[in-house]
Amino acid sequence: MEARRDVFQAIADPTRRAIIGMVARKPAHVNAIAEQFDVSRQAVSLHLKILSECGLLHVRQNGRERMYEAKLEKLGEVYDWVDQYRNLWTHRLNALNDLIEQEKLQPENTTATGTKKRSNTAQSKNNKNGKHHEIK
């Protein structure tokens, strides 16, 4: 039984990401691709097979050579997945920025939520002996 491959598996490997980048610029045959890496031709062929199985490469027969061309539409799946987290964190960071800006506008002795700020001299901290002392 052949394992089902997806685009996330394909881009998980740095060699495959480099192959995608190379072939996206210009279609190439396996030997031209293999020359760019310090791995065996068989290893490059396996990477190409994985990329083809997940739909990121198209293989075109050109005489005796097999030319590999990039088909980058599948990377849209990665974009969509990452984008949901980008939106989440953008929203959270904007909310944090709004809170910080509100804090800057508040008088010195209150916070943006309306509670009184504690003075640094009123805060205490444990020293080596376990006793509290004031921070000045």
N, CA, C and O atoms as a MOPAC input file, in Angstrom:
PM7 MOZYME 1SCF
protein

 N      0.84100 1    -1.18800 1     0.00000 1
 C      0.00000 1     0.00000 1     0.00000 1
 C      0.88500 1     1.25000 1     0.00000 1
 O      1.78700 1     1.37600 1     0.82800 1
 N      0.63100 1     2.14700 1    -0.90400 1
 C      1.41600 1     3.37200 1    -1.02300 1
 C      0.92200 1     4.41800 1    -0.02800 1
 O     -0.28200 1     4.62400 1     0.12500 1
 N      1.85600 1     5.06900 1     0.64000 1
 C      1.49000 1     6.10100 1     1.61100 1
 C      0.92200 1     7.31200 1     0.88600 1
 O      1.41700 1     7.71100 1    -0.16700 1
 N     -0.11500 1     7.88300 1     1.46000 1
 C     -0.69500 1     9.10100 1     0.89200 1
 C      0.17700 1    10.27600 1     1.30800 1
 O      0.50500 1    10.42300 1     2.48500 1
 N      0.54200 1    11.09100 1     0.37100 1
 C      1.42800 1    12.21700 1     0.66600 1
 C      0.64000 1    13.51500 1     0.57600 1
 O     -0.30300 1    13.63900 1    -0.20600 1
 N      1.04700 1    14.47300 1     1.38900 1
 C      0.43000 1    15.78600 1     1.28500 1
 C      1.51400 1    16.85800 1     1.20700 1
 O      2.69800 1    16.58000 1     1.39300 1
 N      1.09600 1    18.05700 1     0.93400 1
 C      2.03000 1    19.15800 1     0.70600 1
 C      2.84500 1    19.47000 1     1.96800 1
 O      3.99100 1    19.90700 1     1.86300 1
 N      2.27500 1    19.25400 1     3.15000 1
 C      3.00400 1    19.53700 1     4.38700 1
 C      4.17300 1    18.56900 1     4.55600 1
 O      5.24800 1    18.95700 1     5.01200 1
 N      3.95700 1    17.32000 1     4.18900 1
 C      5.03900 1    16.34200 1     4.23700 1
 C      6.13300 1    16.74300 1     3.24600 1
 O      7.32400 1    16.62800 1     3.53800 1
 N      5.72000 1    17.20400 1     2.09400 1
 C      6.68900 1    17.57200 1     1.06100 1
 C      7.57600 1    18.73100 1     1.50100 1
 O      8.78800 1    18.69600 1     1.28700 1
 N      6.99700 1    19.73900 1     2.10100 1
 C      7.80500 1    20.91700 1     2.45800 1
 C      8.50100 1    20.77200 1     3.80700 1
 O      9.23300 1    21.66900 1     4.22400 1
 N      8.27900 1    19.65300 1     4.49100 1
 C      8.92400 1    19.43700 1     5.78800 1
 C     10.43200 1    19.24800 1     5.65700 1
 O     11.16800 1    19.47400 1     6.61600 1
 N     10.88500 1    18.84600 1     4.50700 1
 C     12.30400 1    18.55900 1     4.30400 1
 C     12.99300 1    19.73400 1     3.59400 1
 O     12.50500 1    20.20600 1     2.56700 1
 N     14.12200 1    20.20500 1     4.13400 1
 C     14.80800 1    21.35400 1     3.51300 1
 C     15.31600 1    21.07300 1     2.09800 1
 O     15.34500 1    21.97900 1     1.26400 1
 N     15.71400 1    19.84100 1     1.81900 1
 C     16.15900 1    19.51200 1     0.45500 1
 C     14.99700 1    19.64000 1    -0.51600 1
 O     15.16400 1    20.16900 1    -1.61500 1
 N     13.82200 1    19.16200 1    -0.12500 1
 C     12.65700 1    19.27300 1    -1.01100 1
 C     12.26600 1    20.73400 1    -1.20800 1
 O     11.88500 1    21.13400 1    -2.30800 1
 N     12.36000 1    21.53200 1    -0.14300 1
 C     12.05600 1    22.96300 1    -0.31200 1
 C     13.03200 1    23.60200 1    -1.29200 1
 O     12.64000 1    24.43200 1    -2.11200 1
 N     14.30100 1    23.21700 1    -1.20800 1
 C     15.30300 1    23.75700 1    -2.14000 1
 C     15.01300 1    23.30200 1    -3.57100 1
 O     15.17100 1    24.08000 1    -4.51200 1
 N     14.59700 1    22.06500 1    -3.73700 1
 C     14.25700 1    21.55300 1    -5.07400 1
 C     13.06900 1    22.33400 1    -5.63400 1
 O     13.07400 1    22.71900 1    -6.80300 1
 N     12.05600 1    22.56600 1    -4.80600 1
 C     10.89600 1    23.34500 1    -5.26300 1
 C     11.34100 1    24.71800 1    -5.74900 1
 O     10.92500 1    25.16800 1    -6.81600 1
 N     12.18100 1    25.37800 1    -4.97000 1
 C     12.67600 1    26.70000 1    -5.35800 1
 C     13.44900 1    26.66900 1    -6.66000 1
 O     13.29600 1    27.54900 1    -7.50700 1
 N     14.27500 1    25.65400 1    -6.81600 1
 C     15.08700 1    25.52600 1    -8.02600 1
 C     14.20500 1    25.28800 1    -9.25600 1
 O     14.36200 1    25.95800 1   -10.27700 1
 N     13.28600 1    24.34100 1    -9.15300 1
 C     12.44200 1    23.98000 1   -10.29000 1
 C     11.39900 1    25.06800 1   -10.56600 1
 O     10.93700 1    25.20400 1   -11.69900 1
 N     11.02800 1    25.83500 1    -9.55100 1
 C     10.07600 1    26.93400 1    -9.76200 1
 C     10.69200 1    28.00400 1   -10.66700 1
 O      9.98500 1    28.63600 1   -11.45200 1
 N     11.99700 1    28.20500 1   -10.55800 1
 C     12.67100 1    29.18600 1   -11.40100 1
 C     12.83900 1    28.68000 1   -12.83300 1
 O     12.71000 1    29.43700 1   -13.79500 1
 N     13.13400 1    27.36900 1   -12.95300 1
 C     13.38000 1    26.81400 1   -14.29100 1
 C     13.20700 1    25.30100 1   -14.23600 1
 O     13.82000 1    24.64800 1   -13.39200 1
 N     12.37900 1    24.72300 1   -15.12200 1
 C     12.25000 1    23.26200 1   -15.16400 1
 C     13.61900 1    22.61900 1   -15.37000 1
 O     14.48700 1    23.17700 1   -16.04100 1
 N     13.79800 1    21.43800 1   -14.78100 1
 C     15.10400 1    20.77400 1   -14.87400 1
 C     14.92100 1    19.26500 1   -14.87700 1
 O     13.89200 1    18.74500 1   -14.44700 1
 N     15.95600 1    18.56600 1   -15.37700 1
 C     15.93800 1    17.10300 1   -15.33500 1
 C     16.65800 1    16.64500 1   -14.07000 1
 O     17.34000 1    17.42800 1   -13.40800 1
 N     16.49600 1    15.37800 1   -13.75000 1
 C     16.97400 1    14.85200 1   -12.47600 1
 C     18.48200 1    15.06000 1   -12.29000 1
 O     18.92200 1    15.37200 1   -11.18400 1
 N     19.27400 1    14.89500 1   -13.34000 1
 C     20.72500 1    15.06300 1   -13.19800 1
 C     21.09100 1    16.50900 1   -12.86000 1
 O     21.96700 1    16.75400 1   -12.03000 1
 N     20.42500 1    17.45500 1   -13.50100 1
 C     20.69700 1    18.87000 1   -13.21500 1
 C     20.31900 1    19.20600 1   -11.77200 1
 O     20.99700 1    19.99100 1   -11.11000 1
 N     19.24200 1    18.61000 1   -11.30200 1
 C     18.81600 1    18.84500 1    -9.91700 1
 C     19.80100 1    18.18700 1    -8.95800 1
 O     20.22900 1    18.80300 1    -7.98200 1
 N     20.16400 1    16.92000 1    -9.23800 1
 C     21.05700 1    16.16300 1    -8.35600 1
 C     22.42100 1    16.82800 1    -8.21300 1
 O     23.03800 1    16.75000 1    -7.15100 1
 N     22.90000 1    17.48300 1    -9.27700 1
 C     24.20500 1    18.15200 1    -9.23200 1
 C     24.25400 1    19.26100 1    -8.17700 1
 O     25.33700 1    19.63900 1    -7.72900 1
 N     23.10500 1    19.77800 1    -7.78200 1
 C     23.04900 1    20.90000 1    -6.84600 1
 C     23.07900 1    20.46700 1    -5.37500 1
 O     23.12200 1    21.31200 1    -4.48100 1
 N     23.05800 1    19.15600 1    -5.12400 1
 C     22.94400 1    18.66500 1    -3.75500 1
 C     24.03200 1    17.65200 1    -3.43300 1
 O     24.52500 1    16.94600 1    -4.31300 1
 N     24.39600 1    17.59300 1    -2.16100 1
 C     25.42000 1    16.64900 1    -1.69900 1
 C     24.78800 1    15.33800 1    -1.23200 1
 O     25.15600 1    14.80000 1    -0.18700 1
 N     23.84300 1    14.83600 1    -2.00700 1
 C     23.21700 1    13.54500 1    -1.72400 1
 C     23.23000 1    12.73800 1    -3.01600 1
 O     23.47100 1    13.27900 1    -4.09500 1
 N     22.97200 1    11.45800 1    -2.89900 1
 C     23.00100 1    10.59100 1    -4.09000 1
 C     21.86800 1    10.94200 1    -5.05300 1
 O     20.88500 1    11.58600 1    -4.68700 1
 N     22.04100 1    10.49700 1    -6.28700 1
 C     20.99700 1    10.69500 1    -7.29000 1
 C     19.73000 1     9.97000 1    -6.86200 1
 O     18.62500 1    10.46300 1    -7.08600 1
 N     19.88500 1     8.78800 1    -6.23900 1
 C     18.71800 1     8.03800 1    -5.76100 1
 C     17.95300 1     8.82900 1    -4.70400 1
 O     16.72200 1     8.82400 1    -4.68900 1
 N     18.68400 1     9.50800 1    -3.82100 1
 C     18.02800 1    10.31900 1    -2.78400 1
 C     17.25600 1    11.46900 1    -3.41900 1
 O     16.13600 1    11.77400 1    -3.01000 1
 N     17.86200 1    12.10600 1    -4.42200 1
 C     17.17000 1    13.18900 1    -5.12800 1
 C     15.94600 1    12.63500 1    -5.85000 1
 O     14.89300 1    13.27200 1    -5.85400 1
 N     16.07100 1    11.47100 1    -6.45500 1
 C     14.93000 1    10.85100 1    -7.14200 1
 C     13.78800 1    10.58100 1    -6.17100 1
 O     12.62200 1    10.76600 1    -6.51900 1
 N     14.11200 1    10.14500 1    -4.95400 1
 C     13.07500 1     9.91900 1    -3.94900 1
 C     12.38900 1    11.23400 1    -3.57500 1
 O     11.16500 1    11.28600 1    -3.45000 1
 N     13.17500 1    12.28900 1    -3.39900 1
 C     12.59100 1    13.60900 1    -3.10500 1
 C     11.67300 1    14.04700 1    -4.24300 1
 O     10.58200 1    14.56300 1    -4.00000 1
 N     12.11000 1    13.84300 1    -5.47000 1
 C     11.29100 1    14.21800 1    -6.63000 1
 C      9.99500 1    13.40400 1    -6.67500 1
 O      8.93500 1    13.92800 1    -7.01900 1
 N     10.09200 1    12.14400 1    -6.33100 1
 C      8.90400 1    11.29200 1    -6.30100 1
 C      7.90000 1    11.80700 1    -5.27100 1
 O      6.70500 1    11.89400 1    -5.55200 1
 N      8.38100 1    12.14400 1    -4.09500 1
 C      7.50000 1    12.66900 1    -3.04000 1
 C      6.85800 1    13.97300 1    -3.48800 1
 O      5.65500 1    14.16600 1    -3.31100 1
 N      7.64300 1    14.85800 1    -4.06000 1
 C      7.10500 1    16.13900 1    -4.53700 1
 C      6.08100 1    15.93500 1    -5.64800 1
 O      5.08400 1    16.65400 1    -5.71300 1
 N      6.31900 1    14.96600 1    -6.51400 1
 C      5.36300 1    14.66600 1    -7.58600 1
 C      4.08500 1    14.06600 1    -7.02500 1
 O      2.98900 1    14.43200 1    -7.44900 1
 N      4.21700 1    13.13900 1    -6.06800 1
 C      3.04900 1    12.48300 1    -5.48300 1
 C      2.13000 1    13.44900 1    -4.74600 1
 O      0.91600 1    13.24900 1    -4.70400 1
 N      2.70300 1    14.48400 1    -4.17100 1
 C      1.85500 1    15.43500 1    -3.44600 1
 C      1.36600 1    16.56200 1    -4.35200 1
 O      0.61700 1    17.43000 1    -3.90500 1
 N      1.77700 1    16.55800 1    -5.60600 1
 C      1.24700 1    17.51500 1    -6.57500 1
 C      2.01200 1    18.80900 1    -6.70900 1
 O      1.49500 1    19.76800 1    -7.28100 1
 N      3.25100 1    18.86700 1    -6.18900 1
 C      4.04600 1    20.09100 1    -6.32100 1
 C      4.93900 1    20.10200 1    -7.55900 1
 O      5.43900 1    21.15200 1    -7.96400 1
 N      5.13300 1    18.93800 1    -8.14900 1
 C      5.92300 1    18.84900 1    -9.37700 1
 C      5.14200 1    18.07800 1   -10.42700 1
 O      4.37700 1    17.16200 1   -10.12400 1
 N      5.36100 1    18.47900 1   -11.66700 1
 C      4.80400 1    17.75200 1   -12.81800 1
 C      5.99800 1    17.20200 1   -13.59000 1
 O      6.98200 1    17.90700 1   -13.81400 1
 N      5.90300 1    15.93700 1   -13.99300 1
 C      6.97400 1    15.30700 1   -14.75800 1
 C      6.56100 1    15.27000 1   -16.22200 1
 O      5.49300 1    14.76900 1   -16.57500 1
 N      7.43500 1    15.81100 1   -17.06500 1
 C      7.17000 1    15.83200 1   -18.50000 1
 C      8.30500 1    15.08800 1   -19.19400 1
 O      9.48200 1    15.38200 1   -18.98400 1
 N      7.92900 1    14.12500 1   -20.01700 1
 C      8.93700 1    13.36700 1   -20.76500 1
 C      9.42500 1    14.22300 1   -21.92700 1
 O      8.62700 1    14.69400 1   -22.73700 1
 N     10.74500 1    14.42200 1   -22.00600 1
 C     11.35500 1    15.21500 1   -23.06600 1
 C     12.42900 1    14.33500 1   -23.71400 1
 O     13.59700 1    14.38600 1   -23.33200 1
 N     12.02000 1    13.53100 1   -24.69600 1
 C     12.94800 1    12.55100 1   -25.27900 1
 C     13.23900 1    11.49000 1   -24.23800 1
 O     12.32100 1    10.85900 1   -23.71300 1
 N     14.51000 1    11.29100 1   -23.93700 1
 C     14.90000 1    10.30000 1   -22.92800 1
 C     14.90600 1    10.88700 1   -21.52700 1
 O     15.01700 1    10.15500 1   -20.54400 1
 N     14.78800 1    12.19000 1   -21.43200 1
 C     14.87000 1    12.84700 1   -20.11900 1
 C     13.48500 1    13.14400 1   -19.55800 1
 O     12.53200 1    13.41000 1   -20.29100 1
 N     13.41000 1    13.09000 1   -18.26000 1
 C     12.19400 1    13.47800 1   -17.55300 1
 C     12.42900 1    14.87000 1   -16.97400 1
 O     13.28800 1    15.05800 1   -16.11300 1
 N     11.66500 1    15.83100 1   -17.44900 1
 C     11.78300 1    17.20600 1   -16.97500 1
 C     10.79800 1    17.43300 1   -15.83000 1
 O      9.63900 1    17.02600 1   -15.89900 1
 N     11.27000 1    18.07300 1   -14.80500 1
 C     10.42300 1    18.38300 1   -13.65400 1
 C     10.06100 1    19.85600 1   -13.68900 1
 O     10.92800 1    20.72400 1   -13.78400 1
 N      8.76300 1    20.12100 1   -13.61000 1
 C      8.23700 1    21.48200 1   -13.61100 1
 C      7.46200 1    21.69700 1   -12.31900 1
 O      6.81500 1    20.77900 1   -11.81500 1
 N      7.53000 1    22.90300 1   -11.79100 1
 C      6.81900 1    23.22100 1   -10.55100 1
 C      5.33700 1    23.43400 1   -10.80800 1
 O      4.94500 1    24.05200 1   -11.79900 1
 N      4.52500 1    22.91700 1    -9.90500 1
 C      3.07400 1    23.16300 1    -9.88300 1
 C      2.77600 1    23.65800 1    -8.46600 1
 O      2.52600 1    22.85900 1    -7.56200 1
 N      2.80300 1    24.94800 1    -8.28500 1
 C      2.79200 1    25.51400 1    -6.93900 1
 C      1.40500 1    25.79100 1    -6.37000 1
 O      1.28500 1    26.32100 1    -5.26600 1
 N      0.36300 1    25.43900 1    -7.10700 1
 C     -0.99500 1    25.70000 1    -6.62400 1
 C     -1.25700 1    25.03300 1    -5.27500 1
 O     -1.97100 1    25.58700 1    -4.43900 1
 N     -0.68900 1    23.85200 1    -5.05800 1
 C     -0.89800 1    23.10700 1    -3.81200 1
 C     -0.34000 1    23.85700 1    -2.59500 1
 O     -0.76300 1    23.61100 1    -1.46500 1
 N      0.60500 1    24.76600 1    -2.83000 1
 C      1.13500 1    25.54400 1    -1.70600 1
 C      0.06200 1    26.45700 1    -1.11700 1
 O      0.23300 1    26.98500 1    -0.01800 1
 N     -1.03500 1    26.64300 1    -1.83700 1
 C     -2.16500 1    27.40400 1    -1.31100 1
 C     -2.71100 1    26.77500 1    -0.03700 1
 O     -3.18900 1    27.48500 1     0.84700 1
 N     -2.64400 1    25.44100 1     0.06700 1
 C     -3.08100 1    24.75400 1     1.28500 1
 C     -2.24300 1    25.20100 1     2.47600 1
 O     -2.76900 1    25.42200 1     3.56700 1
 N     -0.94900 1    25.33200 1     2.26400 1
 C     -0.04800 1    25.77400 1     3.32900 1
 C     -0.35500 1    27.22800 1     3.68300 1
 O     -0.42100 1    27.59100 1     4.85700 1
 N     -0.53800 1    28.04700 1     2.66400 1
 C     -0.85300 1    29.45400 1     2.89500 1
 C     -2.12500 1    29.59200 1     3.72400 1
 O     -2.16200 1    30.35800 1     4.68700 1
 N     -3.17000 1    28.85000 1     3.34900 1
 C     -4.44200 1    28.92900 1     4.06900 1
 C     -4.28700 1    28.50100 1     5.52000 1
 O     -4.85300 1    29.12600 1     6.41600 1
 N     -3.52600 1    27.44400 1     5.75800 1
 C     -3.33100 1    26.94400 1     7.11600 1
 C     -2.55400 1    27.96600 1     7.95500 1
 O     -2.93100 1    28.26000 1     9.08900 1
 N     -1.47500 1    28.50000 1     7.39200 1
 C     -0.65900 1    29.48500 1     8.10900 1
 C     -1.43300 1    30.78000 1     8.31000 1
 O     -1.30600 1    31.42400 1     9.35100 1
 N     -2.23200 1    31.16600 1     7.32300 1
 C     -2.95400 1    32.43300 1     7.37100 1
 C     -3.93900 1    32.49300 1     8.53900 1
 O     -4.13200 1    33.55800 1     9.12600 1
 N     -4.56200 1    31.36900 1     8.88300 1
 C     -5.49000 1    31.39000 1    10.01400 1
 C     -4.76800 1    31.75700 1    11.30600 1
 O     -5.33600 1    32.44700 1    12.15300 1
 N     -3.52700 1    31.30800 1    11.46800 1
 C     -2.75200 1    31.64700 1    12.66200 1
 C     -2.19700 1    33.06000 1    12.57600 1
 O     -2.06400 1    33.74400 1    13.59100 1
 N     -1.87600 1    33.49200 1    11.37100 1
 C     -1.43600 1    34.88100 1    11.20500 1
 C     -2.56000 1    35.81900 1    11.61900 1
 O     -2.32600 1    36.80000 1    12.32400 1
 N     -3.78600 1    35.51800 1    11.17900 1
 C     -4.93500 1    36.34500 1    11.55800 1
 C     -5.15600 1    36.33800 1    13.06600 1
 O     -5.40200 1    37.38500 1    13.66500 1
 N     -5.06800 1    35.16100 1    13.67900 1
 C     -5.24300 1    35.03700 1    15.12300 1
 C     -4.22700 1    35.89800 1    15.87200 1
 O     -4.59100 1    36.67200 1    16.75700 1
 N     -2.95100 1    35.75700 1    15.50900 1
 C     -1.90700 1    36.49300 1    16.21900 1
 C     -1.92800 1    37.97400 1    15.88300 1
 O     -1.58400 1    38.79300 1    16.73700 1
 N     -2.31200 1    38.34200 1    14.69200 1
 C     -2.45200 1    39.76300 1    14.36400 1
 C     -3.51400 1    40.38900 1    15.25500 1
 O     -3.31600 1    41.47800 1    15.79300 1
 N     -4.64300 1    39.69900 1    15.41300 1
 C     -5.72600 1    40.19000 1    16.27600 1
 C     -5.23800 1    40.32500 1    17.72700 1
 O     -5.48000 1    41.34200 1    18.37800 1
 N     -4.55900 1    39.30300 1    18.21800 1
 C     -4.07100 1    39.33100 1    19.60400 1
 C     -3.03000 1    40.43000 1    19.82100 1
 O     -3.06800 1    41.13600 1    20.82800 1
 N     -2.10900 1    40.57200 1    18.88300 1
 C     -1.07500 1    41.59500 1    19.03000 1
 C     -1.65600 1    43.00100 1    18.91100 1
 O     -1.19600 1    43.92100 1    19.58800 1
 N     -2.66200 1    43.17400 1    18.05600 1
 C     -3.33700 1    44.47600 1    17.96500 1
 C     -4.04500 1    44.80300 1    19.27200 1
 O     -4.01100 1    45.94800 1    19.72300 1
 N     -4.68700 1    43.81100 1    19.88500 1
 C     -5.35900 1    44.02500 1    21.16900 1
 C     -4.33300 1    44.39200 1    22.24700 1
 O     -4.58400 1    45.27700 1    23.06400 1
 N     -3.18600 1    43.71700 1    22.25100 1
 C     -2.12900 1    44.04100 1    23.20600 1
 C     -1.61000 1    45.45500 1    22.96600 1
 O     -1.38500 1    46.20200 1    23.91800 1
 N     -1.42300 1    45.82100 1    21.72300 1
 C     -0.95700 1    47.17400 1    21.39000 1
 C     -1.96700 1    48.22200 1    21.86600 1
 O     -1.58300 1    49.25900 1    22.40700 1
 N     -3.27200 1    47.94400 1    21.66000 1
 C     -4.30800 1    48.86800 1    22.13400 1
 C     -4.23700 1    49.03400 1    23.64600 1
 O     -4.36800 1    50.14700 1    24.15600 1
 N     -4.02800 1    47.92700 1    24.37000 1
 C     -3.92900 1    47.98500 1    25.82400 1
 C     -2.71300 1    48.80300 1    26.25500 1
 O     -2.79800 1    49.60100 1    27.18800 1
 N     -1.60700 1    48.60800 1    25.59000 1
 C     -0.38800 1    49.37100 1    25.91100 1
 C     -0.61500 1    50.85800 1    25.65600 1
 O     -0.21200 1    51.69600 1    26.46300 1
 N     -1.25900 1    51.18700 1    24.53900 1
 C     -1.53900 1    52.58700 1    24.23700 1
 C     -2.47500 1    53.19500 1    25.28400 1
 O     -2.30200 1    54.35000 1    25.67400 1
 N     -3.46200 1    52.42400 1    25.74000 1
 C     -4.36700 1    52.91000 1    26.78900 1
 C     -3.60200 1    53.16200 1    28.08200 1
 O     -3.85100 1    54.14700 1    28.77700 1
 N     -2.66700 1    52.26500 1    28.40300 1
 C     -1.84900 1    52.42100 1    29.61500 1
 C     -1.04300 1    53.72500 1    29.54400 1
 O     -0.89200 1    54.41400 1    30.55300 1
 N     -0.53700 1    54.05700 1    28.38100 1
 C      0.25300 1    55.27600 1    28.21700 1
 C     -0.59300 1    56.52400 1    28.45000 1
 O     -0.08300 1    57.54300 1    28.91600 1
 N     -1.88000 1    56.44800 1    28.12900 1
 C     -2.77200 1    57.59600 1    28.25400 1
 C     -3.33500 1    57.77000 1    29.66900 1
 O     -3.87100 1    58.83100 1    29.98600 1
 N     -3.22300 1    56.75100 1    30.51900 1
 C     -3.78100 1    56.80400 1    31.86900 1
 C     -2.89300 1    57.63500 1    32.78100 1
 O     -1.67900 1    57.69900 1    32.58800 1
 N     -3.51000 1    58.27800 1    33.78400 1
 C     -2.68200 1    58.96600 1    34.79200 1
 C     -1.73800 1    57.95600 1    35.44100 1
 O     -1.99900 1    56.75300 1    35.42000 1
 N     -0.65500 1    58.44100 1    36.00800 1
 C      0.38300 1    57.56400 1    36.53800 1
 C     -0.08800 1    56.60400 1    37.61300 1
 O      0.47700 1    55.51900 1    37.74700 1
 N     -1.10100 1    56.96400 1    38.38300 1
 C     -1.47600 1    56.12000 1    39.50500 1
 C     -2.61900 1    55.15100 1    39.20000 1
 O     -3.09500 1    54.47900 1    40.11500 1
 N     -3.08600 1    55.05300 1    37.92800 1
 C     -4.11600 1    54.07500 1    37.57900 1
 C     -3.72800 1    53.32600 1    36.31400 1
 O     -2.92000 1    53.80700 1    35.51900 1
 N     -4.31100 1    52.14200 1    36.13100 1
 C     -4.06300 1    51.33900 1    34.93000 1
 C     -5.21900 1    51.54300 1    33.96000 1
 O     -6.19100 1    52.22400 1    34.28600 1
 N     -5.12100 1    50.96300 1    32.77900 1
 C     -6.17300 1    51.08900 1    31.76600 1
 C     -7.48100 1    50.46000 1    32.24300 1
 O     -8.55200 1    50.82900 1    31.76100 1
 N     -7.40800 1    49.52300 1    33.17400 1
 C     -8.62400 1    48.87900 1    33.69200 1
 C     -9.21300 1    49.65400 1    34.86300 1
 O    -10.25100 1    49.26700 1    35.40100 1
 N     -8.55900 1    50.75000 1    35.26600 1
 C     -9.09100 1    51.59100 1    36.33800 1
 C     -8.57000 1    51.24700 1    37.72400 1
 O     -8.92000 1    51.92500 1    38.69000 1
 N     -7.75400 1    50.22500 1    37.85100 1
 C     -7.21200 1    49.87200 1    39.17200 1
 C     -6.00000 1    50.72100 1    39.47000 1
 O     -5.30700 1    51.19200 1    38.56800 1
 N     -5.75500 1    50.90800 1    40.76400 1
 C     -4.60400 1    51.71200 1    41.16200 1
 C     -3.32000 1    50.91600 1    40.98600 1
 O     -3.25200 1    49.72400 1    41.28300 1
 N     -2.31000 1    51.61100 1    40.49500 1
 C     -0.99900 1    50.98900 1    40.35500 1
 C     -0.32500 1    50.96300 1    41.71000 1
 O     -0.51200 1    51.86100 1    42.53100 1
 N      0.47300 1    49.91000 1    41.93700 1
 C      1.25500 1    49.82800 1    43.16900 1
 C      2.55100 1    50.58300 1    42.96100 1
 O      3.15900 1    50.51400 1    41.89200 1
 N      2.95900 1    51.28500 1    43.95800 1
 C      4.21900 1    52.02700 1    43.90400 1
 C      5.37600 1    51.05500 1    44.04300 1
 O      5.26200 1    50.05100 1    44.74600 1
 N      6.49200 1    51.34200 1    43.37900 1
 C      7.67300 1    50.49300 1    43.48700 1
 C      8.17400 1    50.41000 1    44.91800 1
 O      8.68500 1    49.36600 1    45.32300 1
 N      8.04500 1    51.48200 1    45.70000 1
 C      8.53800 1    51.45900 1    47.07400 1
 C      7.63200 1    50.62800 1    47.96800 1
 O      8.04200 1    50.21600 1    49.05300 1
 N      6.40100 1    50.37700 1    47.52300 1
 C      5.48300 1    49.56800 1    48.31300 1
 C      5.63400 1    48.08300 1    47.99200 1
 O      5.16400 1    47.23600 1    48.75000 1
 N      6.27100 1    47.77000 1    46.90300 1
 C      6.45500 1    46.36500 1    46.55300 1
 C      7.59400 1    45.78500 1    47.37400 1
 O      8.57400 1    46.47300 1    47.65800 1
 N      7.46400 1    44.52400 1    47.75200 1
 C      8.54000 1    43.89700 1    48.51000 1
 C      8.99500 1    42.63800 1    47.80900 1
 O      8.30400 1    42.09400 1    46.94700 1
 N     10.17400 1    42.18700 1    48.19800 1
 C     10.78200 1    41.05300 1    47.53600 1
 C     11.56200 1    40.25600 1    48.57200 1
 O     12.13800 1    40.83900 1    49.49000 1
 N     11.58900 1    38.93600 1    48.43900 1
 C     12.34600 1    38.11700 1    49.38400 1
 C     13.83300 1    38.32500 1    49.17100 1
 O     14.31600 1    38.36000 1    48.03900 1
 N     14.56400 1    38.46400 1    50.29700 1
 C     16.01300 1    38.48300 1    50.19100 1
 C     16.53200 1    37.09200 1    50.52300 1
 O     15.73200 1    36.16800 1    50.67200 1
 N     17.83700 1    36.91200 1    50.64500 1
 C     18.42300 1    35.59900 1    50.88300 1
 C     17.96800 1    34.98500 1    52.21600 1
 O     17.89300 1    33.76200 1    52.33300 1
 N     17.66600 1    35.81200 1    53.21300 1
 C     17.26200 1    35.32600 1    54.51700 1
 C     15.76800 1    35.03600 1    54.58500 1
 O     15.27600 1    34.65600 1    55.64700 1
 N     15.04100 1    35.19800 1    53.51000 1
 C     13.61100 1    34.96600 1    53.50700 1
 C     12.82300 1    36.14300 1    54.05200 1
 O     11.60000 1    36.06000 1    54.16500 1
 N     13.50100 1    37.25200 1    54.39700 1
 C     12.81500 1    38.43800 1    54.89100 1
 C     12.49300 1    39.35800 1    53.73500 1
 O     13.16600 1    39.34800 1    52.70500 1
 N     11.47300 1    40.13700 1    53.91700 1
 C     11.06300 1    41.09400 1    52.87600 1
 C     11.80300 1    42.40600 1    53.07500 1
 O     12.08900 1    42.79600 1    54.20700 1
 N     12.10900 1    43.07800 1    51.99400 1
 C     12.66700 1    44.41200 1    52.05500 1
 C     12.04700 1    45.23900 1    50.94800 1
 O     11.54100 1    44.70300 1    49.96200 1
 N     12.09000 1    46.54000 1    51.11900 1
 C     11.49400 1    47.43800 1    50.14000 1
 C     12.42400 1    47.63700 1    48.95800 1
 O     13.64600 1    47.64700 1    49.10400 1
 N     11.81600 1    47.79900 1    47.76700 1
 C     12.56400 1    48.15200 1    46.57100 1
 C     12.45800 1    49.65900 1    46.41800 1
 O     11.35800 1    50.21200 1    46.41700 1
 N     13.57200 1    50.31000 1    46.29100 1
 C     13.56600 1    51.76800 1    46.16800 1
 C     14.09400 1    52.18800 1    44.84700 1
 O     14.16600 1    53.38300 1    44.56200 1

